[in-house]
Coordinates of C-alpha atoms in Angstrom, one line a residue:
M1 CA -20.5 13.2 9.3
S2 CA -23.1 10.5 8.6
Q3 CA -23.2 7.5 10.8
K4 CA -22.8 5.3 7.7
D5 CA -19.8 7.2 6.2
I6 CA -16.5 5.8 7.4
L7 CA -14.4 8.1 5.2
I8 CA -15.0 11.7 4.2
V9 CA -12.6 13.6 2.0
R10 CA -13.1 17.4 1.6
E11 CA -11.4 19.7 -0.9
L12 CA -8.2 17.6 -0.8
K13 CA -5.2 19.2 -2.6
T14 CA -1.7 17.8 -3.1
H15 CA 0.6 20.1 -5.0
F16 CA 4.3 19.3 -5.6
P17 CA 6.7 22.3 -5.9
I18 CA 8.7 22.7 -9.1
K19 CA 12.2 23.9 -8.1
R20 CA 14.9 25.3 -10.5
G21 CA 18.2 27.1 -10.3
L22 CA 21.2 27.1 -8.0
F23 CA 19.0 28.1 -4.9
R24 CA 16.2 25.7 -5.8
K25 CA 13.7 28.4 -6.1
T26 CA 10.0 27.3 -6.4
I27 CA 8.8 28.4 -9.8
G28 CA 5.4 26.6 -9.9
H29 CA 3.5 23.6 -8.7
V30 CA 2.4 20.2 -10.1
K31 CA -1.3 20.1 -9.1
A32 CA -1.6 16.3 -8.8
V33 CA -4.7 16.5 -6.7
D34 CA -6.7 19.7 -6.9
G35 CA -9.8 19.9 -4.8
V36 CA -11.1 16.3 -4.5
S37 CA -14.1 15.5 -2.3
F38 CA -16.0 12.2 -1.8
T39 CA -17.4 10.0 0.9
I40 CA -17.4 6.2 1.3
P41 CA -20.1 4.5 3.4
K42 CA -19.0 1.7 5.8
G43 CA -18.7 -1.7 4.1
K44 CA -19.0 -0.3 0.6
T45 CA -16.5 0.2 -2.3
L46 CA -15.8 3.4 -4.1
G47 CA -14.1 3.0 -7.5
L48 CA -11.7 5.8 -8.4
V49 CA -11.0 5.7 -12.1
G50 CA -9.2 7.7 -14.8
E51 CA -6.2 7.7 -17.1
S52 CA -2.7 7.2 -15.9
G53 CA -1.4 10.4 -14.3
C54 CA -4.8 11.8 -13.3
G55 CA -3.9 11.7 -9.6
K56 CA -5.7 8.6 -8.4
T57 CA -2.7 7.0 -6.6
T58 CA -1.8 10.4 -5.0
V59 CA -5.3 10.6 -3.5
G60 CA -4.9 7.2 -1.9
R61 CA -1.5 7.9 -0.5
T62 CA -2.4 11.4 0.7
I63 CA -5.3 9.9 2.7
L64 CA -2.9 7.6 4.5
R65 CA -0.4 10.5 5.0
L66 CA 2.3 8.7 3.0
I67 CA 2.4 11.9 1.0
P68 CA 1.8 15.3 2.7
A69 CA -1.4 17.1 1.7
T70 CA -1.3 20.8 0.6
S71 CA -4.7 21.5 2.0
G72 CA -8.1 19.8 2.7
Q73 CA -9.6 17.5 5.2
V74 CA -9.7 13.7 5.6
Q75 CA -12.0 12.3 8.3
F76 CA -11.8 8.6 9.1
E77 CA -14.6 7.6 11.5
N78 CA -14.4 10.4 14.2
S79 CA -10.7 11.3 13.5
D80 CA -9.3 14.2 11.5
V81 CA -6.4 12.3 10.0
F82 CA -4.3 15.4 9.2
K83 CA -4.4 16.5 12.9
L84 CA -3.2 13.3 14.5
D85 CA 0.2 13.3 16.0
A86 CA 2.8 10.6 15.2
E87 CA 1.6 8.1 17.8
Q88 CA -2.1 8.6 17.2
M89 CA -1.4 8.1 13.4
R90 CA 0.5 4.9 14.2
Q91 CA -2.5 3.6 16.1
R92 CA -4.8 4.7 13.3
R93 CA -2.8 2.8 10.7
R94 CA -4.1 -0.4 12.1
D95 CA -7.5 0.5 10.6
M96 CA -6.3 1.9 7.3
Q97 CA -4.2 -0.3 5.1
L98 CA -2.9 -0.3 1.5
I99 CA -2.6 -3.0 -1.2
F100 CA 0.1 -2.0 -3.7
Q101 CA -0.1 -2.1 -7.5
D102 CA 3.2 -4.0 -8.1
P103 CA 3.1 -7.5 -6.6
Y104 CA 6.8 -7.9 -7.4
G105 CA 8.2 -4.6 -6.1
S106 CA 6.0 -4.4 -2.9
L107 CA 7.4 -7.5 -1.2
N108 CA 10.9 -7.6 0.3
P109 CA 12.8 -10.4 -1.5
R110 CA 15.0 -11.0 1.5
M111 CA 12.1 -11.8 3.8
T112 CA 10.0 -15.0 3.9
I113 CA 6.3 -14.9 3.2
G114 CA 5.6 -15.5 6.9
N115 CA 7.8 -12.6 8.0
I116 CA 6.3 -10.3 5.4
I117 CA 2.8 -11.0 6.7
G118 CA 3.7 -11.1 10.3
E119 CA 5.9 -7.9 10.3
A120 CA 2.9 -5.7 11.2
L121 CA 1.9 -8.0 14.1
T122 CA 5.4 -7.6 15.5
V123 CA 5.6 -3.8 15.0
H124 CA 2.2 -3.3 16.7
D125 CA 3.0 -5.9 19.3
L126 CA -0.2 -7.8 18.6
A127 CA 1.0 -11.4 18.5
K128 CA 4.2 -13.4 19.4
G129 CA 5.5 -16.9 19.1
K130 CA 2.9 -19.6 18.4
E131 CA 0.0 -17.1 18.3
R132 CA 1.8 -15.1 15.6
Q133 CA 2.5 -18.3 13.6
E134 CA -1.1 -19.4 13.8
K135 CA -2.4 -15.9 12.8
I136 CA -0.1 -16.0 9.7
C137 CA -1.2 -19.4 8.7
E138 CA -4.9 -18.4 9.1
L139 CA -4.3 -15.3 6.9
L140 CA -2.6 -17.5 4.2
R141 CA -5.7 -19.8 4.2
K142 CA -8.0 -16.8 4.0
V143 CA -6.4 -15.6 0.7
G144 CA -6.3 -19.0 -0.9
L145 CA -2.6 -20.0 -0.2
S146 CA -1.3 -23.0 1.6
E147 CA 0.2 -22.5 5.1
N148 CA 3.1 -24.6 3.9
Y149 CA 4.3 -21.5 2.0
I150 CA 5.1 -19.7 5.2
N151 CA 8.9 -20.2 4.9
R152 CA 9.2 -19.5 1.2
Y153 CA 10.5 -16.3 -0.5
P154 CA 8.6 -14.0 -2.9
H155 CA 10.6 -15.1 -6.0
E156 CA 9.1 -18.6 -5.7
F157 CA 5.6 -17.3 -6.4
S158 CA 3.7 -16.0 -9.4
G159 CA 2.3 -12.5 -9.7
G160 CA -1.2 -13.6 -8.6
Q161 CA 0.2 -15.5 -5.6
R162 CA 2.3 -12.5 -4.6
Q163 CA -0.7 -10.2 -4.7
R164 CA -2.5 -12.6 -2.4
V165 CA 0.4 -12.3 0.0
G166 CA 0.0 -8.5 -0.2
I167 CA -3.7 -8.8 0.6
A168 CA -2.9 -11.1 3.5
R169 CA -0.4 -8.5 4.8
A170 CA -3.0 -5.8 4.5
L171 CA -5.5 -7.9 6.5
A172 CA -3.0 -8.7 9.3
L173 CA -4.1 -5.8 11.6
N174 CA -7.9 -6.4 11.0
P175 CA -8.4 -3.0 9.2
K176 CA -11.6 -1.3 8.5
L177 CA -10.5 0.5 5.3
I178 CA -8.3 -0.8 2.6
I179 CA -7.0 1.4 -0.2
C180 CA -6.5 -0.9 -3.2
D181 CA -4.0 0.9 -5.5
E182 CA -4.6 -0.8 -8.9
P183 CA -4.3 -4.2 -7.3
V184 CA -5.0 -6.2 -10.5
S185 CA -3.5 -4.0 -13.3
A186 CA -0.2 -5.9 -13.3
L187 CA -1.8 -9.4 -13.5
D188 CA -3.1 -11.6 -16.3
V189 CA -6.8 -11.2 -17.1
S190 CA -7.7 -14.6 -15.8
I191 CA -5.9 -13.9 -12.5
Q192 CA -7.6 -10.5 -12.2
S193 CA -11.0 -12.0 -11.8
Q194 CA -9.7 -14.3 -9.1
I195 CA -8.3 -11.4 -7.1
V196 CA -11.4 -9.3 -7.5
N197 CA -13.6 -12.2 -6.4
L198 CA -11.3 -12.7 -3.4
L199 CA -11.5 -9.0 -2.4
Q200 CA -15.3 -9.2 -2.6
D201 CA -15.4 -12.4 -0.5
L202 CA -13.1 -10.8 2.2
Q203 CA -15.2 -7.6 2.2
E204 CA -18.4 -9.6 2.9
E205 CA -16.6 -11.7 5.6
F206 CA -14.9 -8.9 7.5
G207 CA -17.1 -5.9 6.6
L208 CA -14.3 -4.1 4.9
T209 CA -14.5 -0.7 3.1
Y210 CA -12.5 -0.3 -0.1
L211 CA -11.2 2.7 -2.0
F212 CA -10.5 0.8 -5.3
I213 CA -8.2 2.7 -7.6
A214 CA -8.1 1.5 -11.2
H215 CA -8.0 2.6 -14.8
D216 CA -9.9 -0.5 -16.1
L217 CA -13.6 0.4 -16.0
A218 CA -14.7 -3.2 -16.6
V219 CA -13.0 -4.2 -13.3
V220 CA -14.4 -1.2 -11.5
E221 CA -17.9 -2.0 -12.6
H222 CA -17.6 -5.5 -11.2
I223 CA -16.5 -4.5 -7.7
S224 CA -17.8 -1.0 -7.0
D225 CA -20.9 0.4 -5.3
Y226 CA -20.0 4.0 -6.3
V227 CA -17.7 5.4 -8.9
A228 CA -15.8 8.7 -9.1
V229 CA -14.1 9.6 -12.4
M230 CA -10.9 11.7 -12.1
Y231 CA -9.3 13.9 -14.8
L232 CA -6.2 16.1 -14.2
G233 CA -6.5 16.1 -10.4
K234 CA -10.2 16.7 -10.2
I235 CA -13.4 14.6 -10.0
V236 CA -15.5 15.2 -13.0
E237 CA -18.3 12.7 -12.3
Y238 CA -19.6 10.8 -9.3
A239 CA -22.6 8.4 -9.1
S240 CA -23.6 4.9 -8.0
A241 CA -22.0 2.2 -10.2
D242 CA -25.3 1.2 -11.8
D243 CA -26.3 4.7 -12.7
L244 CA -22.9 5.8 -14.0
Y245 CA -22.6 2.8 -16.3
E246 CA -26.2 3.1 -17.6
H247 CA -26.2 6.9 -18.0
P248 CA -22.6 8.3 -18.2
S249 CA -23.0 12.1 -18.2
H250 CA -19.6 13.7 -18.6
P251 CA -18.0 13.4 -22.1
Y252 CA -14.8 12.1 -20.6
T253 CA -16.7 9.3 -18.8
Q254 CA -18.5 8.5 -22.1
A255 CA -15.2 8.3 -23.9
L256 CA -13.8 5.9 -21.3
M257 CA -16.9 3.8 -21.5
S258 CA -16.7 3.5 -25.2
A259 CA -13.2 2.0 -24.9
I260 CA -14.4 -1.0 -22.8
P261 CA -14.0 -4.1 -25.0
Q262 CA -17.3 -5.9 -25.8
P263 CA -17.3 -9.7 -25.5
D264 CA -20.2 -9.9 -28.0
P265 CA -18.8 -9.3 -31.6
K266 CA -22.3 -8.7 -32.9
R267 CA -23.0 -5.9 -30.6
K268 CA -22.0 -2.6 -32.2
K269 CA -20.5 0.2 -30.1
T270 CA -19.6 3.7 -31.1
H271 CA -16.0 4.5 -30.1
I272 CA -15.4 8.1 -29.0
P273 CA -11.8 9.0 -29.8
L274 CA -10.1 11.6 -27.6
K275 CA -7.9 14.0 -29.5
G276 CA -4.5 15.3 -28.2
E277 CA -2.6 14.5 -25.0
V278 CA -3.5 14.9 -21.4
P279 CA -2.4 18.5 -20.4
S280 CA 0.3 18.9 -17.8
P281 CA -0.9 19.2 -14.2
S282 CA 1.7 21.9 -13.7
N283 CA 0.0 24.1 -16.3
P284 CA -3.7 23.0 -16.5
P285 CA -6.0 24.6 -19.1
S286 CA -8.3 27.4 -18.1
G287 CA -12.0 26.7 -17.5
C288 CA -12.8 23.0 -17.8
P289 CA -9.6 21.0 -17.8
F290 CA -11.0 18.5 -20.3
H291 CA -12.1 21.1 -22.9
P292 CA -9.0 20.8 -25.2
R293 CA -9.9 17.2 -25.8
C294 CA -13.7 17.3 -25.6
P295 CA -15.7 16.7 -28.7
K296 CA -18.6 18.7 -27.2
A297 CA -16.7 21.8 -25.9
V298 CA -18.3 25.2 -26.3
A299 CA -16.9 28.7 -25.6
Q300 CA -18.0 28.6 -22.0
C301 CA -16.0 25.5 -21.4
K302 CA -12.8 27.4 -22.2
S303 CA -13.3 30.2 -19.8
E304 CA -15.3 28.9 -16.8
M305 CA -14.8 25.8 -14.6
P306 CA -18.1 23.9 -14.4
P307 CA -19.4 23.0 -10.9
L308 CA -20.2 19.5 -9.8
E309 CA -24.0 19.4 -10.0
S310 CA -26.7 16.8 -10.3
K311 CA -27.5 15.3 -13.7
N312 CA -30.2 13.1 -15.3
G313 CA -32.6 14.3 -12.6
N314 CA -30.7 12.3 -10.0
P315 CA -29.3 14.3 -7.0
N316 CA -26.8 11.5 -6.3
H317 CA -25.4 11.6 -9.8
I318 CA -23.2 14.7 -10.2
A319 CA -20.9 15.8 -13.0
A320 CA -18.8 18.9 -13.8
C321 CA -19.9 19.8 -17.4
W322 CA -21.6 22.7 -19.1
V323 CA -23.0 20.7 -22.0
S324 CA -24.0 17.3 -20.5
E325 CA -27.7 16.6 -20.0

């Protein structure tokens, strides 16, 4: 493990059994995550992108052990996360937090904002009484909310304000890693930029490391140092953000890039349409999982799974494709 890598994921698999019949016999598996590997350097952001249903959220929740892994390894700092017992994992959760996608469903409507943010402080016995109150007020200020909101309820806030509360809750335990599960996808475009800028400011102030899960490549480009592109449970391309956006190698990445709206109407851009539907993760295609929809597919793509290997003469830019340059 490199000194600079805070999180290392190796060959992570999360398969869900398909059960049928009176005796609930397992007849197959949904391969939501199927051999994912990546690293995140300390203080950096990895953007994990792909279409809905590709397994992005499952990766994040499996890392936090909210979903049991089928196989693989997750190393956080010097800990093998999957080998920690219940108490050790409870202590580790202070360093690994989650910002949820839905700012409406992720907050308990019966709890005040103060109690939502302060719940973790109480559970981990980190602050009580006046100290707890001061910590909650400080967190509200950090995310751009007034401390006067402390006794209000979630229904009194807009979506953007609720997401700020969710961010404050994630910060309460002074974590080192935050998994951001599509934190801006449910918000208006104008609010999205505010939340992304807030996350960047907090990262700089506290030295945070982010796994930023999203399907909007324009947002990912703005916040990420590195980008991994997922398709049907597998990573098909990985590179630094600058290199990936300048020289996308995999046909799937190129298609996603072509769909990003351009603010300049005079700038012409060739759209690459994707034919067909995303295959079922319970019955993935043979060979490259993208070949049924790929405009560049050749016979080899249908029979052999391409390895992740360097592209464009850059050892740090890897893609799983037989035909990419």
